[in-house]
Coordinates of C-alpha atoms in Angstrom, one line a residue:
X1351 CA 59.0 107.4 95.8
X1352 CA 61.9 109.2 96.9
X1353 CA 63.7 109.7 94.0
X1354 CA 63.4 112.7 91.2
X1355 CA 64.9 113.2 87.8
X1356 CA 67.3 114.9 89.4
X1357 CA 70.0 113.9 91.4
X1358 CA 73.1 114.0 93.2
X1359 CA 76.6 113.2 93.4
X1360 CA 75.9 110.2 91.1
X1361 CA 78.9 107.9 91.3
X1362 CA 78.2 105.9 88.1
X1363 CA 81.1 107.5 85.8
X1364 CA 83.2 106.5 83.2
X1365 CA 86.4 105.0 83.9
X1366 CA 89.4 106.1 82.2
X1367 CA 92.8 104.4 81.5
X1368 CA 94.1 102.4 84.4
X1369 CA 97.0 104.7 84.4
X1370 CA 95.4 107.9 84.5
X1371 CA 93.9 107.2 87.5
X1372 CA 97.1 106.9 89.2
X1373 CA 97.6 111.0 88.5
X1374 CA 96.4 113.9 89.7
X1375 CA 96.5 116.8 87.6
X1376 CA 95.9 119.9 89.9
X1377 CA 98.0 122.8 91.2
X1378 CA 96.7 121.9 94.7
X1379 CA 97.2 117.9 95.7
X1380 CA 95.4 115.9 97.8
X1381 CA 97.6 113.3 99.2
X1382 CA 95.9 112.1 101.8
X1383 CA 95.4 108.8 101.7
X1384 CA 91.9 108.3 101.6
X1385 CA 88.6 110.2 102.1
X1386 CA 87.4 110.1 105.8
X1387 CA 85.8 111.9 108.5
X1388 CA 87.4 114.8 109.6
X1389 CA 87.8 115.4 113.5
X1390 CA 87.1 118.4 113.9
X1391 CA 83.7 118.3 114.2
X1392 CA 81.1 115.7 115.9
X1393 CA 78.5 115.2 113.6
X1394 CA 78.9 115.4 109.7
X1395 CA 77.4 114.3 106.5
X1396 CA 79.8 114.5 103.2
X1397 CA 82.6 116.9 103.6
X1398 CA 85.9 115.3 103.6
X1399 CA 89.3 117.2 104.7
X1400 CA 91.8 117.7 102.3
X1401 CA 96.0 118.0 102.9
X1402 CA 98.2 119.7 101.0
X1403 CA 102.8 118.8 100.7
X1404 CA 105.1 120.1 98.3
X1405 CA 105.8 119.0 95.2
X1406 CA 108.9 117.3 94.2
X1407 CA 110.9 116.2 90.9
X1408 CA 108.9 112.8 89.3
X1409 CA 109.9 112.5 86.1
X1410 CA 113.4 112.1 84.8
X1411 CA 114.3 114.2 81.4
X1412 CA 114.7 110.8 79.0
X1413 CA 117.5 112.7 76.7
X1414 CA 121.2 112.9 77.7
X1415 CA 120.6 115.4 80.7
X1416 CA 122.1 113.7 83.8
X1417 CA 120.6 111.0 86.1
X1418 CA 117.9 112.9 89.1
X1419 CA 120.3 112.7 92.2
X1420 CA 117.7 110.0 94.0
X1421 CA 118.8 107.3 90.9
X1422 CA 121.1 104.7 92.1
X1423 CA 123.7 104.1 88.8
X1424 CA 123.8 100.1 90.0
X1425 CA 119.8 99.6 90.9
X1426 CA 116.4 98.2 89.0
X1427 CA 113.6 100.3 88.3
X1428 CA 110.0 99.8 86.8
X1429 CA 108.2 96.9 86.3
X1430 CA 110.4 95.6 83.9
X1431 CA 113.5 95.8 86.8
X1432 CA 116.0 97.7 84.5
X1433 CA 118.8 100.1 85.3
X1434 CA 118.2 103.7 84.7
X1435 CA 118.6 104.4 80.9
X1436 CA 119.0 108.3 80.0
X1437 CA 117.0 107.7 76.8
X1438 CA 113.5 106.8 78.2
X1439 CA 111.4 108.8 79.9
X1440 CA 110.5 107.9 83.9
X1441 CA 107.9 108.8 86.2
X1442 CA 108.3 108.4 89.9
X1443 CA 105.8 106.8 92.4
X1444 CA 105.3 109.9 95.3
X1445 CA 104.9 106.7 97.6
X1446 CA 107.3 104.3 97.2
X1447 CA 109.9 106.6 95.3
X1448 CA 110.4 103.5 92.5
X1449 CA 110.7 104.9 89.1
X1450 CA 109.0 103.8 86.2
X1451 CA 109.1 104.2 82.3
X1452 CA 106.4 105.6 81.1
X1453 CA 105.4 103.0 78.6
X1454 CA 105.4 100.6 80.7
X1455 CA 102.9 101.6 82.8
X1456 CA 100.5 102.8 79.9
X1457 CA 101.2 106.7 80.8
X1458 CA 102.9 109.0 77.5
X1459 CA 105.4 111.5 78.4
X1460 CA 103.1 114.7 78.2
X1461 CA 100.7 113.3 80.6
X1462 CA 103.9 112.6 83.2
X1463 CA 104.6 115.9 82.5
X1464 CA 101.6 117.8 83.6
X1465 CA 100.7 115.4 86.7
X1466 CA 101.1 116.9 90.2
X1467 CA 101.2 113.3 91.5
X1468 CA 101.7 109.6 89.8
X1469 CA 101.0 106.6 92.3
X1470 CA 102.2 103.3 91.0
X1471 CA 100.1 100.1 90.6
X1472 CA 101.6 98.7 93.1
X1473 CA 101.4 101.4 95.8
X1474 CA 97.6 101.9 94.7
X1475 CA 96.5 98.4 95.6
X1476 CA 98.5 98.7 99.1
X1477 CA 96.1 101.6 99.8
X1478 CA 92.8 99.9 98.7
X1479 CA 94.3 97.2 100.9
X1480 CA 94.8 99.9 104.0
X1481 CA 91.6 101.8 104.0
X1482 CA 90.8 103.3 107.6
X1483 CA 87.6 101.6 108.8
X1484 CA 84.4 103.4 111.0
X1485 CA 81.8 102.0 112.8
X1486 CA 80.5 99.2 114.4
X1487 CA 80.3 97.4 111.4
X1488 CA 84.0 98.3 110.4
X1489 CA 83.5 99.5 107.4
X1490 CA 85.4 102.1 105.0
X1491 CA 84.1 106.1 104.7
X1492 CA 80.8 106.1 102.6
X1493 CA 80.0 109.8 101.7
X1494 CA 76.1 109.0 101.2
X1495 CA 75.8 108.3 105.1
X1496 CA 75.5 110.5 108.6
X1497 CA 78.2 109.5 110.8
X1498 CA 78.1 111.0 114.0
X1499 CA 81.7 111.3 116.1
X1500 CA 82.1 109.4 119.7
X1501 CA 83.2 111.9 122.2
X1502 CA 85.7 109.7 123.9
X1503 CA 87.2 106.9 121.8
X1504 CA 86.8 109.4 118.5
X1505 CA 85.6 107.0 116.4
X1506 CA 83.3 107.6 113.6
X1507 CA 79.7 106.1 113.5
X1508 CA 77.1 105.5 111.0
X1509 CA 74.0 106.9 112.6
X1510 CA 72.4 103.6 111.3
X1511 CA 74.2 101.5 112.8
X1512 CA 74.1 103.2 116.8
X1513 CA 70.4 104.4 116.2
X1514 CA 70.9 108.2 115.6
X1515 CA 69.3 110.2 113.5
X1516 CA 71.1 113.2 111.4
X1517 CA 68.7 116.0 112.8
X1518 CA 68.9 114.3 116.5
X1519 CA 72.5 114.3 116.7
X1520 CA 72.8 118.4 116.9
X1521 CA 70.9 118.2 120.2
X1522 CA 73.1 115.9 121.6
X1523 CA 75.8 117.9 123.9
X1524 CA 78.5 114.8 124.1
X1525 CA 77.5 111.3 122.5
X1526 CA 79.5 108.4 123.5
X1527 CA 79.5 105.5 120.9
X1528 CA 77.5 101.6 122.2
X1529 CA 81.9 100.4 122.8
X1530 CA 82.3 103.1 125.0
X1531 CA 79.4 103.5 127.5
X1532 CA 76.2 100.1 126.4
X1533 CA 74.6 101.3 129.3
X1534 CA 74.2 104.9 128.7
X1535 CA 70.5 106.3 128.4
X1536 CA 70.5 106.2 124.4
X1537 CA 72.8 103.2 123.8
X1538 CA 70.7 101.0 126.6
X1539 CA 67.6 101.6 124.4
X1540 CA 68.8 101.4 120.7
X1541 CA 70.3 98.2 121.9
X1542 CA 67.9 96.3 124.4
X1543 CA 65.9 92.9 122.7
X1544 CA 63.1 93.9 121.3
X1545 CA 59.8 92.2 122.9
X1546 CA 56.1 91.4 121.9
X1547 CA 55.2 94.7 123.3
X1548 CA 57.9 96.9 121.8
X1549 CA 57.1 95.7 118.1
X1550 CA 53.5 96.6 118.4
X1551 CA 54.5 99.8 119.4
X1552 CA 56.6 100.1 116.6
X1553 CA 54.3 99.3 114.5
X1554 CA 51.9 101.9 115.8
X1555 CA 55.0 104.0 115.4
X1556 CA 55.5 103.5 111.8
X1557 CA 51.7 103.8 111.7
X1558 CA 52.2 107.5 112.3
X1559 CA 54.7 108.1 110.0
X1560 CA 53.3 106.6 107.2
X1561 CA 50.0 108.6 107.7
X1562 CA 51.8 112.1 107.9
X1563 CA 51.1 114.0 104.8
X1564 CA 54.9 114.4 104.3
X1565 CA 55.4 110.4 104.0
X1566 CA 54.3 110.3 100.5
X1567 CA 57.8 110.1 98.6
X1568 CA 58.6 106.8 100.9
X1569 CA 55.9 104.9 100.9
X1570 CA 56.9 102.3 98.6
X1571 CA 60.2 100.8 96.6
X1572 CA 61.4 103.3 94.4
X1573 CA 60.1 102.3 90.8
X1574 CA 63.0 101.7 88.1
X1575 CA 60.6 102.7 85.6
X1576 CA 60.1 105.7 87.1
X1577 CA 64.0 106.5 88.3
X1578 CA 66.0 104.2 85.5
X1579 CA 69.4 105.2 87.5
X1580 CA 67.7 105.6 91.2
X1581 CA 69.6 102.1 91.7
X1582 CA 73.2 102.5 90.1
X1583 CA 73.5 105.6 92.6
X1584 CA 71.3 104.1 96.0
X1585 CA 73.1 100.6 96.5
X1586 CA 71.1 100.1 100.0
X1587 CA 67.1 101.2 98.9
X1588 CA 64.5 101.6 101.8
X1589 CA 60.8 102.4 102.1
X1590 CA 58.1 102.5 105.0
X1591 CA 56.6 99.4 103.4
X1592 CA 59.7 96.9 103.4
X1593 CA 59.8 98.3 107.1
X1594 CA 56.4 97.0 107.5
X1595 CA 56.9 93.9 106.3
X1596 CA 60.1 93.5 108.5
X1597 CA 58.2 94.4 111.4
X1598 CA 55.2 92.1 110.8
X1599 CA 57.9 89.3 110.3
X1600 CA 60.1 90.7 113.5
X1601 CA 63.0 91.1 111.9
X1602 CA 64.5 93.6 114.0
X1603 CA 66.5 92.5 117.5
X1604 CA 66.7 95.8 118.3
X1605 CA 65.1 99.3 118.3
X1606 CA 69.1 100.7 116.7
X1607 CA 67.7 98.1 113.3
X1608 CA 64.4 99.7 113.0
X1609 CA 65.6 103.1 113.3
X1610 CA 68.8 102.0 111.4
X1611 CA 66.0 101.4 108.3
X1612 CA 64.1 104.5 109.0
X1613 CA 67.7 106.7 108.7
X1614 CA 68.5 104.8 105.3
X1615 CA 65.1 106.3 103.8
X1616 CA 66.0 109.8 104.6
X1617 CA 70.2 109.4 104.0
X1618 CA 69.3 107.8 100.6
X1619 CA 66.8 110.7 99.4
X1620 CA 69.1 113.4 100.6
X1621 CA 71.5 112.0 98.7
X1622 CA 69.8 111.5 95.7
X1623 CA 67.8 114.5 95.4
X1624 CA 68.4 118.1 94.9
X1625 CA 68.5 120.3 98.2
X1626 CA 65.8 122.1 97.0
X1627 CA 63.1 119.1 95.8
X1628 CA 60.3 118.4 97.4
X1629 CA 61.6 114.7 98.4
X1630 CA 64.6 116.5 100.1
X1631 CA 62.3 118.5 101.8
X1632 CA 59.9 115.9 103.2
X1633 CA 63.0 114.3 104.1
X1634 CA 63.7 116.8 106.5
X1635 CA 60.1 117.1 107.7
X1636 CA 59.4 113.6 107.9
X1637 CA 62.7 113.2 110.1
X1638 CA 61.6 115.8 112.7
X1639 CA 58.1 114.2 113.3
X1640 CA 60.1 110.9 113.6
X1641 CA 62.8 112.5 116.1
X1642 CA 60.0 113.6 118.2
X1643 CA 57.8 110.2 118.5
X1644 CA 61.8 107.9 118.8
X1645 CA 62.7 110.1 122.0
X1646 CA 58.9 109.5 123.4
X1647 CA 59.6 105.8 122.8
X1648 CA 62.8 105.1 124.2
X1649 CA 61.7 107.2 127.2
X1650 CA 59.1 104.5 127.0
X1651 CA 61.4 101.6 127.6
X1652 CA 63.4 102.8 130.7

């Protein structure tokens, strides 16, 4: 099992109002537009970069104070495309600069009042549309995954998806991504076909790891009975067995799949668990030993 009572960075939460999650309510705003790897630094796990602007008038008074100076007299605003009426209370989209009348988009005047930031509905759908993708699989930032930086195109990977492992990628002075260099030492051997011979060394391989004394938490499917929310917070489960089977069943085209399987079991307990449990710590144990005996083996395949 690698799962505990105890967990982390659970993304099961209940959803507010619509509305309120257009706001942000913080002296400091984040306005970038999404989550993502920052570039600064080549290998990372889950600590996204933040980015910090002014604030600027939003809201307009709703009494008989005057018109904000960015209010065209003539044009439509809202939802409801109506001219500017000094009696209602407006909010203004930090995107698209439209204004909007509080009621109509389900906010109340104190709660306009106190945000740092109001995104209309409109401008938040354009930026679920326009989320940056990663990877070789082109997909957007997922904070319970290793991504590991390419040194030349600067793209983000998932170490899944190339075949690198979190505690490998540290040791490796400049990686460049399967796009950039196929042929490269690493790339040319997460990548290759798979033969006869290379799945029965696998499954000597896996052999080894399920054997080490440390394997014990991944053995098997995490039980719901056990973990009732193990699955609401892992979407993508994997154990040594359903490796097993895969590899019995040849499943894998490539030595990047298998090890792309073996980095989900270790990625998904991290997550999950506490630094401190003993799953998080055979985790990290586990990974080493596996490090070690993956380097042998695509030394192996030259």
């Amino acid at each position: 099992m690698n799962g505990s009572p105890k967990k982390v960075n659970s993304p099961v939460k209940r959803k507010p109002n619509v509305a309120l999650n257009n706001l942000v309510i913080d002296e400091d705003v984040d306005n970038s537009d999404e989550i993502r790897p920052p570039k600064q630094k080549r290998s990372r796990l889950n600590s996204p970069p933040s980015s910090r602007s002014p604030k600027k008038q939003r809201t307009s008074p709703g009494s008989h104070n005057s018109r904000p100076k960015n209010m065209k007299s003539n044009a439509l605003y809202c939802v409801c495309r109506k001219p500017y009426d000094s009696s209602k209370f407006m909010v203004g989209c930090d995107i698209c600069s439209n204004w909007y009348h509080v009621d109509c988009v389900g906010l109340t005047e104190v709660q306009a009042k106190k945000a740092d930031q109001y995104i209309c509905p409109n401008c938040d759908k354009m930026k679920a549309k326009n989320k940056e993708l990663y990877c070789l699989c082109r997909r957007p930032y997922d904070e319970s995954q290793f991504y590991i930086c390419c040194d030349r195109c600067q793209d983000w990977f998932h170490g899944r998806c190339v075949g690198v492992l979190q505690s490998e990628a540290q040791a490796i002075d400049e990686y460049v991504c399967p796009n950039c260099q196929s042929d490269s030492q690493i790339n040319f051997a997460n990548l290759k076909q798979l033969n006869a011979k290379d799945f029965e060394n696998l499954k000597k391989l896996l052999k080894s790891l399920q054997t080490h004394r440390n394997s014990w938490p991944f053995l098997a499917p995490v039980d719901p009975k056990e973990v009732p929310d193990y699955h609401q917070v892992i979407k993508e489960p994997m154990d040594l067995k359903t490796v097993e089977k895969r590899l019995t069943d040849t499943s894998y085209d490539s030595l990047a799949q298998f090890i792309g399987d073996i980095t989900k079991i270790f990625d998904n307990c991290r997550y999950y668990n506490a630094r401190n449990s003993p799953f998080y710590q055979c985790a990290e144990v586990l990974e080493g030993f596996f490090v070690a005996k993956i380097k042998s083996f695509r030394e192996a395949m030259k």
